[in-house]
JSON list of C-alpha atoms in Angstrom, two decimals:
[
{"chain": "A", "resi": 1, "resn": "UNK", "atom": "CA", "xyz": [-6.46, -1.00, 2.19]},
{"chain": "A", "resi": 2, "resn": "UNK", "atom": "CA", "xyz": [-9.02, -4.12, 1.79]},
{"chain": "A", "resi": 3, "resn": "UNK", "atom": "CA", "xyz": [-11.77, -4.50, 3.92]},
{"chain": "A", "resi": 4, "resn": "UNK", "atom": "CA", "xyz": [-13.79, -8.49, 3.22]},
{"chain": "A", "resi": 5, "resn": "UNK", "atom": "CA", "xyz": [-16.64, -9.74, 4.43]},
{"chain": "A", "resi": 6, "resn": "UNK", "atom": "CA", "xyz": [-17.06, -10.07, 8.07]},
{"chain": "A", "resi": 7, "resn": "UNK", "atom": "CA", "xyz": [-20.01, -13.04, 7.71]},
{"chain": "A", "resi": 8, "resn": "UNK", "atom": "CA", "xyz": [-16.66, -15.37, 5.60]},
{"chain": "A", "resi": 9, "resn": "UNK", "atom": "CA", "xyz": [-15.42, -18.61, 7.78]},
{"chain": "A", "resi": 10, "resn": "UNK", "atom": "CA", "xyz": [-11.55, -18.22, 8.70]},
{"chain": "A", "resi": 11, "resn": "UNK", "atom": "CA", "xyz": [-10.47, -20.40, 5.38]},
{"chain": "A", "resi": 12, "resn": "UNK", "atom": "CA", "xyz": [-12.96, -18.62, 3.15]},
{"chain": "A", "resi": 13, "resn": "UNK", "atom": "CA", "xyz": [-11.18, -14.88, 4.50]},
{"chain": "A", "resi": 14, "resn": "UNK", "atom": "CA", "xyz": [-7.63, -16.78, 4.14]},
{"chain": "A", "resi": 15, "resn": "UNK", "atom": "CA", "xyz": [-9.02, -17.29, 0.64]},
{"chain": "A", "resi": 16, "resn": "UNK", "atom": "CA", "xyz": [-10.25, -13.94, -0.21]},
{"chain": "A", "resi": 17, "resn": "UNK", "atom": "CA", "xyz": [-6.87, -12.61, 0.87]},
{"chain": "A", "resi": 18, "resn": "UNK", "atom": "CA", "xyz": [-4.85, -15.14, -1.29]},
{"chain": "A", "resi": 19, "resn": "UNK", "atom": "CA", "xyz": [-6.60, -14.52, -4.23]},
{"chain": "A", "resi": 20, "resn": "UNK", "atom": "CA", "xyz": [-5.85, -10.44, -3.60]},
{"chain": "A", "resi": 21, "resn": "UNK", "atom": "CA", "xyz": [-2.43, -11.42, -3.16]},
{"chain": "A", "resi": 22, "resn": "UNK", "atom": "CA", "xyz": [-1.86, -13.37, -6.21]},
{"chain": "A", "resi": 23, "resn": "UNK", "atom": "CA", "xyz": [-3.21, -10.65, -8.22]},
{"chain": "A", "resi": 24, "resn": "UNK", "atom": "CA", "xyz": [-0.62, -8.51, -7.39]},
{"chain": "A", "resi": 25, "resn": "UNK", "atom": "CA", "xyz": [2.31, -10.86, -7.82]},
{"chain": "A", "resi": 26, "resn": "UNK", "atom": "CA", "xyz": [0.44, -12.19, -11.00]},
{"chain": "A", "resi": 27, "resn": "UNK", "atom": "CA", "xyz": [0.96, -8.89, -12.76]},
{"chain": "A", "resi": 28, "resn": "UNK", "atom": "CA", "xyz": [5.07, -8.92, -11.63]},
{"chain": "A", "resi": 29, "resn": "UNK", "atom": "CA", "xyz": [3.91, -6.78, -8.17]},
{"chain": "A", "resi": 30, "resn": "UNK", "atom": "CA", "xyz": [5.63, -7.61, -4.79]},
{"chain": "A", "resi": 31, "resn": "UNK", "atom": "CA", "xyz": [4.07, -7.72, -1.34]},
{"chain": "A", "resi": 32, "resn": "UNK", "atom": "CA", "xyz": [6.13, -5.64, 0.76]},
{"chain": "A", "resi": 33, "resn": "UNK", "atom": "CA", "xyz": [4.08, -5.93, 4.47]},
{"chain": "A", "resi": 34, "resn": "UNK", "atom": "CA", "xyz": [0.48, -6.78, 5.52]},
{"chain": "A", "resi": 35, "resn": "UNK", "atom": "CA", "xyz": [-0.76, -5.00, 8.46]},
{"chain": "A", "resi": 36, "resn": "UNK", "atom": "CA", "xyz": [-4.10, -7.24, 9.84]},
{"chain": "A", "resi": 37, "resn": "UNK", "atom": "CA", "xyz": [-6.09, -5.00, 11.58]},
{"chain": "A", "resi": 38, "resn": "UNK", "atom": "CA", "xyz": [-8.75, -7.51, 11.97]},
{"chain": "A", "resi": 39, "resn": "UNK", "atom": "CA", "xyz": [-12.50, -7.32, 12.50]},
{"chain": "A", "resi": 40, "resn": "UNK", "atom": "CA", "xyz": [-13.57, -3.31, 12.88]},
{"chain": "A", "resi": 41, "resn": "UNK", "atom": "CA", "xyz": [-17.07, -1.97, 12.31]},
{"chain": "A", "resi": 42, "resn": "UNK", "atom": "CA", "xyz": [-17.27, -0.06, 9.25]},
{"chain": "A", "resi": 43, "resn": "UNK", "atom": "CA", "xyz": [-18.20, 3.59, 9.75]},
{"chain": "A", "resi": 44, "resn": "UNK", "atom": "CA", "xyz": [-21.61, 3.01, 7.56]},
{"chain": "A", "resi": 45, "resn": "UNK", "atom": "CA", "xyz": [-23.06, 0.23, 6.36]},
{"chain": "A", "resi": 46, "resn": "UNK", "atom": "CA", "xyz": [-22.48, -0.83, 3.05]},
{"chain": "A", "resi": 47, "resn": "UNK", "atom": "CA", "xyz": [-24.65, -3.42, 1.03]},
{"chain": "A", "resi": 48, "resn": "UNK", "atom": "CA", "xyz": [-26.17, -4.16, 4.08]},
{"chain": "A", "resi": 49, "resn": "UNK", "atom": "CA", "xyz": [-22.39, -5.04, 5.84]},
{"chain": "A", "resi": 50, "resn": "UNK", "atom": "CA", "xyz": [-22.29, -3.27, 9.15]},
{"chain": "A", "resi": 51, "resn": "UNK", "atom": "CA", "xyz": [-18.70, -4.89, 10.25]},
{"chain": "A", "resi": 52, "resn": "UNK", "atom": "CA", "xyz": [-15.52, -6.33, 8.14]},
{"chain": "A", "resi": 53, "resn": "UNK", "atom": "CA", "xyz": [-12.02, -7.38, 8.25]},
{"chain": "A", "resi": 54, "resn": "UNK", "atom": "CA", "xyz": [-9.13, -4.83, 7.38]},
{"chain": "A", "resi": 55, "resn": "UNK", "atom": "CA", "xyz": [-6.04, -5.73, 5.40]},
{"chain": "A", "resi": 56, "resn": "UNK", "atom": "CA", "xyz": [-3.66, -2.57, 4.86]},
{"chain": "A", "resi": 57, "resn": "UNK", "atom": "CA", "xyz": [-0.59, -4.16, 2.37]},
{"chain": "A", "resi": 58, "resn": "UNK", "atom": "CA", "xyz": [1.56, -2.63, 1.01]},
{"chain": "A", "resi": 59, "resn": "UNK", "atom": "CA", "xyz": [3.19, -3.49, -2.29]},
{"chain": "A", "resi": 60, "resn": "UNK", "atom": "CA", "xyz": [4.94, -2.15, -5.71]},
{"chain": "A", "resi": 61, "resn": "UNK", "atom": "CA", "xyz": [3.50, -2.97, -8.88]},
{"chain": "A", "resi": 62, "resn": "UNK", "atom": "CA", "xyz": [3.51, -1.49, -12.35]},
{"chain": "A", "resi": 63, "resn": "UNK", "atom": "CA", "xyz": [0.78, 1.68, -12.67]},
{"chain": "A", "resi": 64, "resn": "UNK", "atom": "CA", "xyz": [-0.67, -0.10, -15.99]},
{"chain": "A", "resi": 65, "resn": "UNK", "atom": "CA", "xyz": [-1.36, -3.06, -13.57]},
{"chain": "A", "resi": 66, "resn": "UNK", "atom": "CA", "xyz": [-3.29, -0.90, -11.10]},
{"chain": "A", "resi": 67, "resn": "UNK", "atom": "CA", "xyz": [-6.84, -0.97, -13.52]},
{"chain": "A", "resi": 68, "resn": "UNK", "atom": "CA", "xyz": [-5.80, -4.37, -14.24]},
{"chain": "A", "resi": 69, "resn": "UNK", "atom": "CA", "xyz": [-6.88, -4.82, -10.12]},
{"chain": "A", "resi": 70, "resn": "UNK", "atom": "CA", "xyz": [-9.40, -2.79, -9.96]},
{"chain": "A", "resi": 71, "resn": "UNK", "atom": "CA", "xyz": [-11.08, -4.50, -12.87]},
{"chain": "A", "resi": 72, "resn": "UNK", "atom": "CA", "xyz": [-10.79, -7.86, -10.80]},
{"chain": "A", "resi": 73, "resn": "UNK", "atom": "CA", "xyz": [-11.84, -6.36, -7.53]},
{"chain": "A", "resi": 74, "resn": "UNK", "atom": "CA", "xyz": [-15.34, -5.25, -8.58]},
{"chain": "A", "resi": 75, "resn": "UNK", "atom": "CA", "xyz": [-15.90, -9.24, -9.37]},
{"chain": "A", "resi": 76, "resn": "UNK", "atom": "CA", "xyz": [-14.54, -9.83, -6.14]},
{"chain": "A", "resi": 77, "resn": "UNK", "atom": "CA", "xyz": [-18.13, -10.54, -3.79]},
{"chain": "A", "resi": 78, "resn": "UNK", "atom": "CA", "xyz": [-16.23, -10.98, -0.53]},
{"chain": "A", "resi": 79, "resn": "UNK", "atom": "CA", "xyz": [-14.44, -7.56, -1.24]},
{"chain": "A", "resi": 80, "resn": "UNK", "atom": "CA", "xyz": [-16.46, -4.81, 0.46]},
{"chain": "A", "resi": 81, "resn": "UNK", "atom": "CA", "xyz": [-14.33, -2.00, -0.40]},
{"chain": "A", "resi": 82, "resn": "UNK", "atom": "CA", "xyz": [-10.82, -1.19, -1.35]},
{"chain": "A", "resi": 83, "resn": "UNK", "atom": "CA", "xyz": [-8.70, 2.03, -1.43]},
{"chain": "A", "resi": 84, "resn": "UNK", "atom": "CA", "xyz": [-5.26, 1.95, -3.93]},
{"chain": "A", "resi": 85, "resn": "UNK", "atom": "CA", "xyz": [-2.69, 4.94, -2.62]},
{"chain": "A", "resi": 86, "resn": "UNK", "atom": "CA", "xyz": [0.86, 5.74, -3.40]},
{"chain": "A", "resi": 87, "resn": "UNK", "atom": "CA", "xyz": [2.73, 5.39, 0.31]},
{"chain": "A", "resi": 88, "resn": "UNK", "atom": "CA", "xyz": [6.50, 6.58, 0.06]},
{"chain": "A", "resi": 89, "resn": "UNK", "atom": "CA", "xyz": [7.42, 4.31, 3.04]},
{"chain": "A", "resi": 90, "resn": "UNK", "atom": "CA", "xyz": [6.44, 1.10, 4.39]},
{"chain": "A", "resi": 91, "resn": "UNK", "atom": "CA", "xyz": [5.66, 1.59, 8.24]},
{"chain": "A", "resi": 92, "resn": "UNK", "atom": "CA", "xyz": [6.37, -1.57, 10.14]},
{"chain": "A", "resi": 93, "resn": "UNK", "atom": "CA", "xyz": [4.28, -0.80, 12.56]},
{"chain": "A", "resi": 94, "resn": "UNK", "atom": "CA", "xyz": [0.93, 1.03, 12.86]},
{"chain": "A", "resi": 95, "resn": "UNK", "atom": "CA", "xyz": [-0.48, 2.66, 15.66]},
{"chain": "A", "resi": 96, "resn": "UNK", "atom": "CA", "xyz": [-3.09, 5.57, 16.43]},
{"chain": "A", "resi": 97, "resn": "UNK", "atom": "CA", "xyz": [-3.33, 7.97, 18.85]},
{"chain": "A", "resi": 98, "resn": "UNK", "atom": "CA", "xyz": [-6.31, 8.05, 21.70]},
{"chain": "A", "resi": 99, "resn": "UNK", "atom": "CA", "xyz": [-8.78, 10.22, 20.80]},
{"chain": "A", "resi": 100, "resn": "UNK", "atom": "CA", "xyz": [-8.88, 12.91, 24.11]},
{"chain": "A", "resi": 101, "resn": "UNK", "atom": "CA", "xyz": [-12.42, 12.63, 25.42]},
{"chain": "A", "resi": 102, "resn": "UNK", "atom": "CA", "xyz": [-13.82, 16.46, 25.59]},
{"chain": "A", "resi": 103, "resn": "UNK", "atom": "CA", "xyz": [-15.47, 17.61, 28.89]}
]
């Protein structure tokens, strides 16, 4: 899970993303799907960010190539956060529930 800069122009996001992208398949990874979830308000503000854009993708890459990311993802300054997790399937789809308003 990525979330980038909300305050980025369409091209400069596209960018942000790309460069994300290539550093996976760089290091022999593969994309397997990228869920946009688009602009969402972040549950606290972070370096003065209230809102950003979420990018859930899933992908395989080597573990040794996993610090190799992280590494490059704290140079990143459109990056606002990022979240690595083992997933044992890729869902094509993702939906949520409604939260049930209480009375």
């Amino acid at each position: 899970m990525y979330v980038i800069k909300a305050t980025l122009s369409e091209e400069a996001r596209q960018k942000a993303l790309d460069k994300i992208l290539t550093g996976i398949t760089s290091r022999g990874g593969e994309i397997k799907k990228i869920h946009d979830q688009g602009r969402r308000r972040l549950a606290y503000e972070i370096d003065g960010h209230r809102e950003g854009y979420y990018y859930l993708i899933y992908f395989t890459v080597s573990p040794g190539a996993i610090g190799e990311l992280w590494q490059e993802y704290h140079l990143n300054e459109d990056l606002i956060r990022y979240i690595t997790l083992r997933a044992d399937d890729v869902m094509e789809k993702i939906e949520f529930k409604a939260l049930i308003e209480e009375q």
